[in-house]
mmCIF file of C-alpha atoms and ligand atoms in Angstrom:
data_model
loop_
_atom_site.group_PDB
_atom_site.id
_atom_site.type_symbol
_atom_site.label_atom_id
_atom_site.label_comp_id
_atom_site.label_asym_id
_atom_site.label_seq_id
_atom_site.Cartn_x
_atom_site.Cartn_y
_atom_site.Cartn_z
ATOM 1 C CA UNK Y 1 -19.294 19.009 18.316
ATOM 2 C CA UNK Y 2 -17.053 17.314 20.944
ATOM 3 C CA UNK Y 3 -14.194 19.383 22.371
ATOM 4 C CA UNK Y 4 -11.079 18.545 20.384
ATOM 5 C CA UNK Y 5 -7.794 19.814 21.637
ATOM 6 C CA UNK Y 6 -5.712 18.605 18.707
ATOM 7 C CA UNK Y 7 -6.188 18.297 14.952
ATOM 8 C CA UNK Y 8 -7.747 15.120 13.604
ATOM 9 C CA UNK Y 9 -5.857 13.050 11.061
ATOM 10 C CA UNK Y 10 -7.957 11.191 8.485
ATOM 11 C CA UNK Y 11 -5.310 10.684 5.812
ATOM 12 C CA UNK Y 12 -3.997 7.252 6.794
ATOM 13 C CA UNK Y 13 -4.296 6.002 3.202
ATOM 14 C CA UNK Y 14 -1.507 8.470 2.333
ATOM 15 C CA UNK Y 15 0.602 7.503 5.326
ATOM 16 C CA UNK Y 16 -0.338 6.320 8.803
ATOM 17 C CA UNK Y 17 -0.207 8.801 11.663
ATOM 18 C CA UNK Y 18 0.630 8.681 14.470
ATOM 19 C CA UNK Y 19 3.120 5.842 14.401
ATOM 20 C CA UNK Y 20 3.155 3.580 17.471
ATOM 21 C CA UNK Y 21 5.532 5.017 20.104
ATOM 22 C CA UNK Y 22 7.558 1.790 19.825
ATOM 23 C CA UNK Y 23 8.525 2.750 16.249
ATOM 24 C CA UNK Y 24 9.860 6.169 17.241
ATOM 25 C CA UNK Y 25 11.637 4.659 20.246
ATOM 26 C CA UNK Y 26 13.304 1.930 18.170
ATOM 27 C CA UNK Y 27 14.515 4.478 15.613
ATOM 28 C CA UNK Y 28 15.704 6.868 18.278
ATOM 29 C CA UNK Y 29 17.660 4.092 19.944
ATOM 30 C CA UNK Y 30 19.216 2.920 16.672
ATOM 31 C CA UNK Y 31 20.404 6.334 15.535
ATOM 32 C CA UNK Y 32 21.864 7.062 18.974
ATOM 33 C CA UNK Y 33 23.559 3.713 19.513
ATOM 34 C CA UNK Y 34 24.947 2.334 16.231
ATOM 35 C CA UNK Y 35 26.402 3.621 12.962
ATOM 36 C CA UNK Y 36 23.812 1.865 10.721
ATOM 37 C CA UNK Y 37 25.943 0.799 7.726
ATOM 38 C CA UNK Y 38 25.410 -2.981 7.490
ATOM 39 C CA UNK Y 39 27.521 -5.678 5.862
ATOM 40 C CA UNK Y 40 30.350 -3.384 4.830
ATOM 41 C CA UNK Y 41 32.770 -3.762 7.748
ATOM 42 C CA UNK Y 42 33.560 -6.390 10.374
ATOM 43 C CA UNK Y 43 33.287 -4.077 13.388
ATOM 44 C CA UNK Y 44 30.531 -4.359 15.959
ATOM 45 C CA UNK Y 45 28.392 -1.464 14.707
ATOM 46 C CA UNK Y 46 28.321 -2.863 11.196
ATOM 47 C CA UNK Y 47 27.428 -6.329 12.524
ATOM 48 C CA UNK Y 48 24.692 -4.826 14.694
ATOM 49 C CA UNK Y 49 23.289 -3.005 11.648
ATOM 50 C CA UNK Y 50 23.334 -6.265 9.660
ATOM 51 C CA UNK Y 51 21.359 -7.857 12.476
ATOM 52 C CA UNK Y 52 18.736 -5.096 12.311
ATOM 53 C CA UNK Y 53 18.211 -5.769 8.596
ATOM 54 C CA UNK Y 54 18.249 -9.547 9.018
ATOM 55 C CA UNK Y 55 15.678 -9.477 11.813
ATOM 56 C CA UNK Y 56 13.426 -7.148 9.800
ATOM 57 C CA UNK Y 57 13.694 -9.524 6.827
ATOM 58 C CA UNK Y 58 12.745 -12.506 8.984
ATOM 59 C CA UNK Y 59 9.785 -10.646 10.467
ATOM 60 C CA UNK Y 60 8.601 -9.523 7.021
ATOM 61 C CA UNK Y 61 8.870 -13.037 5.529
ATOM 62 C CA UNK Y 62 6.926 -14.487 8.430
ATOM 63 C CA UNK Y 63 4.316 -11.723 8.251
ATOM 64 C CA UNK Y 64 3.523 -12.403 4.575
ATOM 65 C CA UNK Y 65 3.723 -16.206 4.660
ATOM 66 C CA UNK Y 66 7.025 -16.502 2.790
ATOM 67 C CA UNK Y 67 9.118 -19.500 3.924
ATOM 68 C CA UNK Y 68 12.477 -17.981 2.961
ATOM 69 C CA UNK Y 69 13.520 -14.538 4.205
ATOM 70 C CA UNK Y 70 16.186 -14.175 1.489
ATOM 71 C CA UNK Y 71 13.252 -13.657 -0.905
ATOM 72 C CA UNK Y 72 12.326 -10.427 0.899
ATOM 73 C CA UNK Y 73 13.829 -7.359 -0.768
ATOM 74 C CA UNK Y 74 13.746 -3.910 0.810
ATOM 75 C CA UNK Y 75 13.189 -0.876 -1.402
ATOM 76 C CA UNK Y 76 12.437 2.765 -0.652
ATOM 77 C CA UNK Y 77 8.657 2.337 -1.162
ATOM 78 C CA UNK Y 78 6.127 0.206 -3.028
ATOM 79 C CA UNK Y 79 6.542 2.364 -6.146
ATOM 80 C CA UNK Y 80 10.163 1.251 -6.506
ATOM 81 C CA UNK Y 81 9.181 -2.381 -5.870
ATOM 82 C CA UNK Y 82 6.407 -2.299 -8.492
ATOM 83 C CA UNK Y 83 8.675 -0.599 -11.040
ATOM 84 C CA UNK Y 84 11.338 -3.243 -10.535
ATOM 85 C CA UNK Y 85 8.819 -6.025 -11.108
ATOM 86 C CA UNK Y 86 7.045 -4.413 -14.046
ATOM 87 C CA UNK Y 87 10.189 -3.344 -15.912
ATOM 88 C CA UNK Y 88 11.962 -6.606 -15.144
ATOM 89 C CA UNK Y 89 9.227 -9.059 -16.052
ATOM 90 C CA UNK Y 90 7.746 -7.680 -19.250
ATOM 91 C CA UNK Y 91 9.114 -8.231 -22.758
ATOM 92 C CA UNK Y 92 7.824 -6.977 -26.131
ATOM 93 C CA UNK Y 93 4.575 -8.704 -27.088
ATOM 94 C CA UNK Y 94 3.658 -9.632 -23.497
ATOM 95 C CA UNK Y 95 0.132 -8.944 -22.299
ATOM 96 C CA UNK Y 96 -0.754 -7.697 -18.841
ATOM 97 C CA UNK Y 97 -4.135 -8.235 -17.273
ATOM 98 C CA UNK Y 98 -4.885 -5.545 -14.744
ATOM 99 C CA UNK Y 99 -7.763 -3.448 -13.395
ATOM 100 C CA UNK Y 100 -9.105 0.054 -13.754
ATOM 101 C CA UNK Y 101 -8.409 0.619 -10.036
ATOM 102 C CA UNK Y 102 -4.618 0.735 -10.199
ATOM 103 C CA UNK Y 103 -2.529 3.502 -8.691
ATOM 104 C CA UNK Y 104 -0.185 5.455 -10.970
ATOM 105 C CA UNK Y 105 2.725 3.494 -9.498
ATOM 106 C CA UNK Y 106 1.363 0.653 -11.671
ATOM 107 C CA UNK Y 107 -0.383 2.568 -14.473
ATOM 108 C CA UNK Y 108 2.502 4.877 -15.377
ATOM 109 C CA UNK Y 109 5.140 2.140 -15.841
ATOM 110 C CA UNK Y 110 2.560 0.064 -17.755
ATOM 111 C CA UNK Y 111 1.570 2.938 -20.053
ATOM 112 C CA UNK Y 112 5.264 3.670 -20.601
ATOM 113 C CA UNK Y 113 5.996 0.064 -21.584
ATOM 114 C CA UNK Y 114 2.922 0.015 -23.812
ATOM 115 C CA UNK Y 115 4.559 2.815 -25.833
ATOM 116 C CA UNK Y 116 8.210 1.830 -25.612
ATOM 117 C CA UNK Y 117 8.207 -1.974 -25.410
ATOM 118 C CA UNK Y 118 5.003 -2.901 -27.224
ATOM 119 C CA UNK Y 119 3.313 -4.669 -24.314
ATOM 120 C CA UNK Y 120 -0.491 -4.906 -24.398
ATOM 121 C CA UNK Y 121 -2.870 -4.125 -21.544
ATOM 122 C CA UNK Y 122 -6.139 -5.921 -20.879
ATOM 123 C CA UNK Y 123 -8.508 -4.798 -18.127
ATOM 124 C CA UNK Y 124 -10.853 -6.736 -15.877
ATOM 125 C CA UNK Y 125 -14.271 -5.046 -15.790
ATOM 126 C CA UNK Y 126 -14.768 -2.811 -12.723
ATOM 127 C CA UNK Y 127 -18.106 -1.935 -11.150
ATOM 128 C CA UNK Y 128 -19.053 1.534 -9.886
ATOM 129 C CA UNK Y 129 -17.740 0.769 -6.392
ATOM 130 C CA UNK Y 130 -14.336 -0.288 -7.737
ATOM 131 C CA UNK Y 131 -15.063 -4.000 -7.354
ATOM 132 C CA UNK Y 132 -13.825 -6.691 -9.726
ATOM 133 C CA UNK Y 133 -15.281 -10.173 -10.184
ATOM 134 C CA UNK Y 134 -12.659 -12.976 -10.118
ATOM 135 C CA UNK Y 135 -15.000 -15.021 -12.350
ATOM 136 C CA UNK Y 136 -14.098 -12.602 -15.168
ATOM 137 C CA UNK Y 137 -10.461 -13.625 -14.969
ATOM 138 C CA UNK Y 138 -10.496 -16.790 -17.148
ATOM 139 C CA UNK Y 139 -12.374 -14.898 -19.893
ATOM 140 C CA UNK Y 140 -9.700 -12.202 -20.003
ATOM 141 C CA UNK Y 141 -6.641 -14.435 -19.815
ATOM 142 C CA UNK Y 142 -4.739 -15.063 -23.002
ATOM 143 C CA UNK Y 143 -1.821 -17.341 -23.931
ATOM 144 C CA UNK Y 144 0.337 -14.205 -24.003
ATOM 145 C CA UNK Y 145 -0.721 -12.943 -20.560
ATOM 146 C CA UNK Y 146 2.586 -12.814 -18.709
ATOM 147 C CA UNK Y 147 1.430 -10.847 -15.699
ATOM 148 C CA UNK Y 148 -1.732 -10.150 -13.714
ATOM 149 C CA UNK Y 149 -1.426 -7.000 -11.595
ATOM 150 C CA UNK Y 150 -4.013 -6.389 -8.900
ATOM 151 C CA UNK Y 151 -4.439 -3.618 -6.361
ATOM 152 C CA UNK Y 152 -5.503 -5.596 -3.271
ATOM 153 C CA UNK Y 153 -7.402 -2.762 -1.536
ATOM 154 C CA UNK Y 154 -8.298 0.405 -3.406
ATOM 155 C CA UNK Y 155 -6.862 3.661 -2.079
ATOM 156 C CA UNK Y 156 -9.868 5.440 -3.640
ATOM 157 C CA UNK Y 157 -12.948 3.379 -2.754
ATOM 158 C CA UNK Y 158 -11.705 0.806 -0.242
ATOM 159 C CA UNK Y 159 -12.909 -2.058 -2.467
ATOM 160 C CA UNK Y 160 -11.131 -5.363 -1.807
ATOM 161 C CA UNK Y 161 -9.987 -7.820 -4.483
ATOM 162 C CA UNK Y 162 -10.415 -11.519 -3.705
ATOM 163 C CA UNK Y 163 -6.788 -12.598 -4.079
ATOM 164 C CA UNK Y 164 -7.420 -16.216 -3.166
ATOM 165 C CA UNK Y 165 -9.911 -16.598 -6.026
ATOM 166 C CA UNK Y 166 -7.651 -14.685 -8.412
ATOM 167 C CA UNK Y 167 -4.653 -16.829 -7.446
ATOM 168 C CA UNK Y 168 -6.669 -19.978 -8.204
ATOM 169 C CA UNK Y 169 -7.630 -18.756 -11.701
ATOM 170 C CA UNK Y 170 -4.347 -17.227 -12.816
ATOM 171 C CA UNK Y 171 -3.329 -20.131 -15.064
ATOM 172 C CA UNK Y 172 0.252 -19.749 -16.314
ATOM 173 C CA UNK Y 173 0.378 -16.002 -15.719
ATOM 174 C CA UNK Y 174 2.348 -14.514 -12.844
ATOM 175 C CA UNK Y 175 0.406 -12.725 -10.108
ATOM 176 C CA UNK Y 176 1.741 -9.386 -8.874
ATOM 177 C CA UNK Y 177 -0.082 -7.759 -5.964
ATOM 178 C CA UNK Y 178 0.050 -4.115 -4.939
ATOM 179 C CA UNK Y 179 -0.504 -4.451 -1.197
ATOM 180 C CA UNK Y 180 0.110 -0.753 -0.432
ATOM 181 C CA UNK Y 181 -3.266 -0.301 1.281
ATOM 182 C CA UNK Y 182 -3.811 -3.783 2.644
ATOM 183 C CA UNK Y 183 -0.509 -4.814 4.245
ATOM 184 C CA UNK Y 184 -0.863 -4.727 8.017
ATOM 185 C CA UNK Y 185 -4.667 -4.727 7.955
ATOM 186 C CA UNK Y 186 -5.844 -7.546 5.658
ATOM 187 C CA UNK Y 187 -4.489 -11.106 5.676
ATOM 188 C CA UNK Y 188 -1.834 -11.669 3.014
ATOM 189 C CA UNK Y 189 -0.378 -15.088 2.473
ATOM 190 C CA UNK Y 190 2.094 -15.295 -0.361
ATOM 191 C CA UNK Y 191 2.006 -19.093 -0.681
ATOM 192 C CA UNK Y 192 -1.668 -19.599 0.188
ATOM 193 C CA UNK Y 193 -2.762 -16.977 -2.364
ATOM 194 C CA UNK Y 194 -0.314 -18.112 -5.080
ATOM 195 C CA UNK Y 195 1.267 -14.649 -5.262
ATOM 196 C CA UNK Y 196 4.464 -14.470 -7.325
ATOM 197 C CA UNK Y 197 5.415 -10.877 -6.557
ATOM 198 C CA UNK Y 198 4.016 -9.155 -3.485
ATOM 199 C CA UNK Y 199 4.828 -5.434 -3.260
ATOM 200 C CA UNK Y 200 4.306 -3.529 -0.011
ATOM 201 C CA UNK Y 201 5.002 -0.096 1.358
ATOM 202 C CA UNK Y 202 6.268 0.329 4.897
ATOM 203 C CA UNK Y 203 4.740 3.637 5.947
ATOM 204 C CA UNK Y 204 0.994 2.935 5.788
ATOM 205 C CA UNK Y 205 -0.610 -0.029 7.558
ATOM 206 C CA UNK Y 206 2.757 -1.484 8.594
ATOM 207 C CA UNK Y 207 3.435 1.639 10.730
ATOM 208 C CA UNK Y 208 7.019 2.073 9.516
ATOM 209 C CA UNK Y 209 8.548 5.410 8.503
ATOM 210 C CA UNK Y 210 8.432 6.823 4.969
ATOM 211 C CA UNK Y 211 11.284 5.613 2.781
ATOM 212 C CA UNK Y 212 10.563 1.926 3.487
ATOM 213 C CA UNK Y 213 8.889 -0.798 1.459
ATOM 214 C CA UNK Y 214 9.812 -3.811 -0.581
ATOM 215 C CA UNK Y 215 8.688 -6.949 -2.307
ATOM 216 C CA UNK Y 216 8.631 -10.713 -1.818
ATOM 217 C CA UNK Y 217 9.512 -12.876 -4.751
ATOM 218 C CA UNK Y 218 8.308 -16.411 -5.387
ATOM 219 C CA UNK Y 219 11.123 -18.970 -5.428
ATOM 220 C CA UNK Y 220 12.595 -19.600 -8.862
ATOM 221 C CA UNK Y 221 11.424 -16.308 -10.359
ATOM 222 C CA UNK Y 222 14.351 -14.327 -11.735
ATOM 223 C CA UNK Y 223 14.049 -10.601 -12.438
ATOM 224 C CA UNK Y 224 16.899 -8.303 -13.448
ATOM 225 C CA UNK Y 225 17.694 -5.624 -10.870
ATOM 226 C CA UNK Y 226 16.809 -1.958 -11.457
ATOM 227 C CA UNK Y 227 20.075 -0.713 -9.978
ATOM 228 C CA UNK Y 228 23.551 -2.183 -9.529
ATOM 229 C CA UNK Y 229 26.388 -1.289 -7.183
ATOM 230 C CA UNK Y 230 27.960 -2.065 -3.844
ATOM 231 C CA UNK Y 231 26.220 -4.701 -1.772
ATOM 232 C CA UNK Y 232 28.925 -5.455 0.787
ATOM 233 C CA UNK Y 233 29.073 -8.996 -0.653
ATOM 234 C CA UNK Y 234 31.282 -10.557 -3.388
ATOM 235 C CA UNK Y 235 33.281 -7.324 -3.412
ATOM 236 C CA UNK Y 236 36.082 -8.867 -5.470
ATOM 237 C CA UNK Y 237 33.705 -9.008 -8.463
ATOM 238 C CA UNK Y 238 32.933 -6.154 -10.814
ATOM 239 C CA UNK Y 239 29.705 -7.882 -11.826
ATOM 240 C CA UNK Y 240 26.484 -7.615 -9.841
ATOM 241 C CA UNK Y 241 26.080 -10.608 -7.469
ATOM 242 C CA UNK Y 242 23.305 -13.021 -8.427
ATOM 243 C CA UNK Y 243 22.291 -14.072 -4.938
ATOM 244 C CA UNK Y 244 19.099 -13.008 -3.191
ATOM 245 C CA UNK Y 245 18.467 -10.456 -1.818
ATOM 246 C CA UNK Y 246 21.841 -8.751 -2.453
ATOM 247 C CA UNK Y 247 21.316 -8.551 -6.218
ATOM 248 C CA UNK Y 248 18.468 -6.041 -5.672
ATOM 249 C CA UNK Y 249 19.816 -4.084 -2.707
ATOM 250 C CA UNK Y 250 22.752 -2.080 -4.030
ATOM 251 C CA UNK Y 251 23.813 0.970 -2.048
ATOM 252 C CA UNK Y 252 23.784 1.548 1.700
ATOM 253 C CA UNK Y 253 20.278 0.597 2.827
ATOM 254 C CA UNK Y 254 17.858 2.594 4.949
ATOM 255 C CA UNK Y 255 18.824 0.696 8.110
ATOM 256 C CA UNK Y 256 17.164 3.276 10.345
ATOM 257 C CA UNK Y 257 13.890 3.070 8.427
ATOM 258 C CA UNK Y 258 14.011 -0.717 8.174
ATOM 259 C CA UNK Y 259 14.561 -0.888 11.945
ATOM 260 C CA UNK Y 260 11.465 1.303 12.353
ATOM 261 C CA UNK Y 261 9.523 -0.941 9.997
ATOM 262 C CA UNK Y 262 10.490 -3.972 12.089
ATOM 263 C CA UNK Y 263 9.139 -2.181 15.182
ATOM 264 C CA UNK Y 264 5.912 -1.511 13.252
ATOM 265 C CA UNK Y 265 5.616 -5.209 12.398
ATOM 266 C CA UNK Y 266 6.233 -6.136 16.040
ATOM 267 C CA UNK Y 267 3.492 -3.693 17.051
ATOM 268 C CA UNK Y 268 1.031 -5.375 14.685
ATOM 269 C CA UNK Y 269 2.046 -8.788 15.978
ATOM 270 C CA UNK Y 270 1.548 -7.821 19.616
ATOM 271 C CA UNK Y 271 -1.690 -5.883 18.983
ATOM 272 C CA UNK Y 272 -3.140 -8.467 16.593
ATOM 273 C CA UNK Y 273 -3.909 -7.691 12.951
ATOM 274 C CA UNK Y 274 -7.483 -8.833 13.501
ATOM 275 C CA UNK Y 275 -7.889 -6.279 16.322
ATOM 276 C CA UNK Y 276 -6.550 -3.535 14.052
ATOM 277 C CA UNK Y 277 -8.864 -4.514 11.208
ATOM 278 C CA UNK Y 278 -11.932 -4.771 13.446
ATOM 279 C CA UNK Y 279 -11.269 -1.305 14.882
ATOM 280 C CA UNK Y 280 -10.880 0.217 11.422
ATOM 281 C CA UNK Y 281 -14.013 -1.611 10.236
ATOM 282 C CA UNK Y 282 -16.029 -0.250 13.151
ATOM 283 C CA UNK Y 283 -14.875 3.308 12.482
ATOM 284 C CA UNK Y 284 -15.567 2.976 8.751
ATOM 285 C CA UNK Y 285 -19.066 1.634 9.399
ATOM 286 C CA UNK Y 286 -19.797 4.516 11.797
ATOM 287 C CA UNK Y 287 -18.492 7.024 9.280
ATOM 288 C CA UNK Y 288 -20.603 5.599 6.447
ATOM 289 C CA UNK Y 289 -23.689 5.435 8.666
ATOM 290 C CA UNK Y 290 -23.255 9.020 9.859
ATOM 291 C CA UNK Y 291 -22.705 10.336 6.363
ATOM 292 C CA UNK Y 292 -25.715 8.493 4.939
ATOM 293 C CA UNK Y 293 -27.928 11.085 6.708
ATOM 294 C CA UNK Y 294 -26.247 14.087 5.051
ATOM 295 C CA UNK Y 295 -28.189 15.615 2.150
ATOM 296 C CA UNK Y 296 -26.250 16.103 -1.069
ATOM 297 C CA UNK Y 297 -23.413 13.812 -0.007
ATOM 298 C CA UNK Y 298 -22.569 10.804 -2.190
ATOM 299 C CA UNK Y 299 -20.229 7.999 -1.132
ATOM 300 C CA UNK Y 300 -18.355 6.355 -4.014
ATOM 301 C CA UNK Y 301 -17.463 2.852 -2.923
ATOM 302 C CA UNK Y 302 -18.714 -0.348 -1.334
ATOM 303 C CA UNK Y 303 -21.420 -0.148 1.344
ATOM 304 C CA UNK Y 304 -20.770 -0.489 5.073
ATOM 305 C CA UNK Y 305 -21.891 -4.124 4.967
ATOM 306 C CA UNK Y 306 -19.157 -5.099 2.479
ATOM 307 C CA UNK Y 307 -15.688 -6.384 3.224
ATOM 308 C CA UNK Y 308 -13.928 -3.082 2.574
ATOM 309 C CA UNK Y 309 -10.897 -1.030 3.440
ATOM 310 C CA UNK Y 310 -11.120 2.193 5.386
ATOM 311 C CA UNK Y 311 -10.623 4.599 2.469
ATOM 312 C CA UNK Y 312 -13.953 6.391 2.020
ATOM 313 C CA UNK Y 313 -14.437 8.609 -1.033
ATOM 314 C CA UNK Y 314 -17.202 11.176 -1.203
ATOM 315 C CA UNK Y 315 -18.475 14.151 -3.131
ATOM 316 C CA UNK Y 316 -20.911 16.844 -2.002
ATOM 317 C CA UNK Y 317 -23.316 18.531 -4.400
ATOM 318 C CA UNK Y 318 -22.271 22.090 -5.181
ATOM 319 C CA UNK Y 319 -18.863 21.834 -3.459
ATOM 320 C CA UNK Y 320 -15.485 21.179 -5.013
ATOM 321 C CA UNK Y 321 -13.483 18.487 -3.272
ATOM 322 C CA UNK Y 322 -10.517 20.808 -2.821
ATOM 323 C CA UNK Y 323 -12.736 23.407 -1.099
ATOM 324 C CA UNK Y 324 -14.152 20.674 1.132
ATOM 325 C CA UNK Y 325 -10.664 19.496 2.125
ATOM 326 C CA UNK Y 326 -9.540 23.083 2.721
ATOM 327 C CA UNK Y 327 -12.573 23.932 4.852
ATOM 328 C CA UNK Y 328 -12.278 20.753 6.928
ATOM 329 C CA UNK Y 329 -8.655 21.557 7.667
ATOM 330 C CA UNK Y 330 -8.895 25.290 8.324
ATOM 331 C CA UNK Y 331 -12.248 25.452 10.084
ATOM 332 C CA UNK Y 332 -12.441 22.097 11.834
ATOM 333 C CA UNK Y 333 -8.813 20.922 12.143
ATOM 334 C CA UNK Y 334 -9.639 17.763 10.186
ATOM 335 C CA UNK Y 335 -7.017 16.525 7.723
ATOM 336 C CA UNK Y 336 -8.393 14.730 4.662
ATOM 337 C CA UNK Y 337 -7.343 14.534 1.027
ATOM 338 C CA UNK Y 338 -9.174 15.939 -1.980
ATOM 339 C CA UNK Y 339 -8.458 15.090 -5.632
ATOM 340 C CA UNK Y 340 -7.464 12.044 -7.644
ATOM 341 C CA UNK Y 341 -5.248 10.287 -5.066
ATOM 342 C CA UNK Y 342 -2.659 9.415 -7.770
ATOM 343 C CA UNK Y 343 -5.192 7.052 -9.339
ATOM 344 C CA UNK Y 344 -6.900 8.748 -12.328
ATOM 345 C CA UNK Y 345 -7.843 5.339 -13.770
ATOM 346 C CA UNK Y 346 -9.815 4.524 -10.630
ATOM 347 C CA UNK Y 347 -11.777 7.768 -10.925
ATOM 348 C CA UNK Y 348 -12.518 7.034 -14.580
ATOM 349 C CA UNK Y 349 -13.786 3.605 -13.484
ATOM 350 C CA UNK Y 350 -16.118 4.922 -10.788
ATOM 351 C CA UNK Y 351 -17.226 8.068 -12.644
ATOM 352 C CA UNK Y 352 -15.522 10.754 -10.548
ATOM 353 C CA UNK Y 353 -12.895 11.870 -13.088
ATOM 354 C CA UNK Y 354 -11.604 14.605 -13.388
ATOM 355 C CA UNK Y 355 -12.809 16.332 -10.220
ATOM 356 C CA UNK Y 356 -11.917 13.402 -7.935
ATOM 357 C CA UNK Y 357 -13.245 12.871 -4.441
ATOM 358 C CA UNK Y 358 -12.704 13.882 -0.862
ATOM 359 C CA UNK Y 359 -11.074 10.909 0.823
ATOM 360 C CA UNK Y 360 -11.360 10.187 4.530
ATOM 361 C CA UNK Y 361 -9.185 7.294 5.648
ATOM 362 C CA UNK Y 362 -9.459 6.396 9.338
ATOM 363 C CA UNK Y 363 -6.660 4.384 10.898
ATOM 364 C CA UNK Y 364 -6.016 2.359 14.012
ATOM 365 C CA UNK Y 365 -5.358 5.405 16.208
ATOM 366 C CA UNK Y 366 -8.571 7.236 15.303
ATOM 367 C CA UNK Y 367 -11.491 7.227 17.744
ATOM 368 C CA UNK Y 368 -15.291 7.146 17.522
ATOM 369 C CA UNK Y 369 -15.367 10.744 18.820
ATOM 370 C CA UNK Y 370 -13.231 11.797 15.862
ATOM 371 C CA UNK Y 371 -15.611 10.040 13.469
ATOM 372 C CA UNK Y 372 -18.498 11.906 15.064
ATOM 373 C CA UNK Y 373 -16.569 15.160 14.680
ATOM 374 C CA UNK Y 374 -16.058 14.715 10.946
ATOM 375 C CA UNK Y 375 -19.685 13.686 10.401
ATOM 376 C CA UNK Y 376 -20.825 16.817 12.285
ATOM 377 C CA UNK Y 377 -18.426 18.999 10.303
ATOM 378 C CA UNK Y 378 -19.675 17.612 6.978
ATOM 379 C CA UNK Y 379 -23.294 18.070 8.117
ATOM 380 C CA UNK Y 380 -22.613 21.722 8.954
ATOM 381 C CA UNK Y 381 -20.794 22.342 5.663
ATOM 382 C CA UNK Y 382 -23.668 20.748 3.722
ATOM 383 C CA UNK Y 383 -26.120 23.295 5.122
ATOM 384 C CA UNK Y 384 -23.943 26.343 4.374
ATOM 385 C CA UNK Y 385 -24.796 28.274 1.255
HETATM 386 C C1 PLP R 401 -2.707 1.378 -3.953
HETATM 387 C C2 PLP R 401 -1.427 2.137 -3.873
HETATM 388 N N1 PLP R 401 -0.374 1.743 -4.597
HETATM 389 C C3 PLP R 401 0.799 2.391 -4.549
HETATM 390 C C4 PLP R 401 0.987 3.482 -3.741
HETATM 391 C C5 PLP R 401 2.337 4.173 -3.703
HETATM 392 O O1 PLP R 401 2.882 4.114 -2.441
HETATM 393 P P1 PLP R 401 4.356 4.731 -2.147
HETATM 394 O O2 PLP R 401 4.201 6.190 -2.396
HETATM 395 O O3 PLP R 401 4.619 4.394 -0.740
HETATM 396 O O4 PLP R 401 5.287 4.106 -3.117
HETATM 397 C C6 PLP R 401 -0.073 3.929 -2.949
HETATM 398 C C7 PLP R 401 0.094 5.121 -2.082
HETATM 399 O O5 PLP R 401 -0.716 5.966 -1.975
HETATM 400 C C8 PLP R 401 -1.308 3.241 -3.012
HETATM 401 O O6 PLP R 401 -2.354 3.623 -2.286
#
């Protein structure tokens, strides 16, 4: 095994680590130099904070192919964004077409509304690798289908949904995309893919800090806000302002985090998203190739040759996934995640419920030597009695 002086982080699907130094530097500078409450006062710190948010909004709109940055709304994570969209868009009797690969940030609000609001869920068939076939979409659509909700890249298997094909077949239904795992790595084009509601989290592939995320809303789509309060605008009114994005952003925003997110977006722009994706692809291929030689190890997900994300799920005969994760961490200094990854539906779909899987998720800052180290560690564990 190569000499490794520091622990190895393979849990980028949970949150990316390390962040680019530019992100830490931008946040350090902001918290030292300005007071970070935007839009509330006319003094220079408040104006500077407003500029931080405005520039981040412009960068985000541009990044996701949205022509109007006022349609970008910042939230504390993708979970909040998805909840706002799901609760705001669905009325009694509506049907939702979704997949068996959704994260609980989608499944739990949907199951709740199924019970409390009488919505109905329909599911696209999922194969054993977590893949869905866009050709199944027209068969599953119904006159009452208000919303299609799709996880772009699975946090369990790495399978990728073909959003362009789905966007073309969506008919009158609205398309909501959970881009938690894909944003920053896979191309996302709101207009080109006919996405009506694109939800992203800031702390994974976009390299921002935790506590950041948001959504982009198609023009003309009106959704009631989840929270109301001070926005720094229309302060003479006791009613919530209607204008975008203020109507959704009540309360002092996470200016520090949003500034960090903007630095993450700048990092992706200067590095090149394609470069990031190719590096992650190479590491994922190496990982899958190395593991294919290990007896008793099963990979649950698309093969190396497929267009796939970097989340790799595995089980090992005779070993619990929690023991595997524990042993990797304590004995080899390798951080991975064992269990259901907040997506029990996905494990039901691929046949790994209730034990779950060990998930290794390489990111842009991992190296080939680290991949070799985890393959060697798994090989050694597989031979231990
Ligand atoms: C596919 C998917 N959706 C939603 C989420 C929730 O992300 P957050 O905790 O940032 O809201 C995750 C995070 O693991 C995810 O992988």
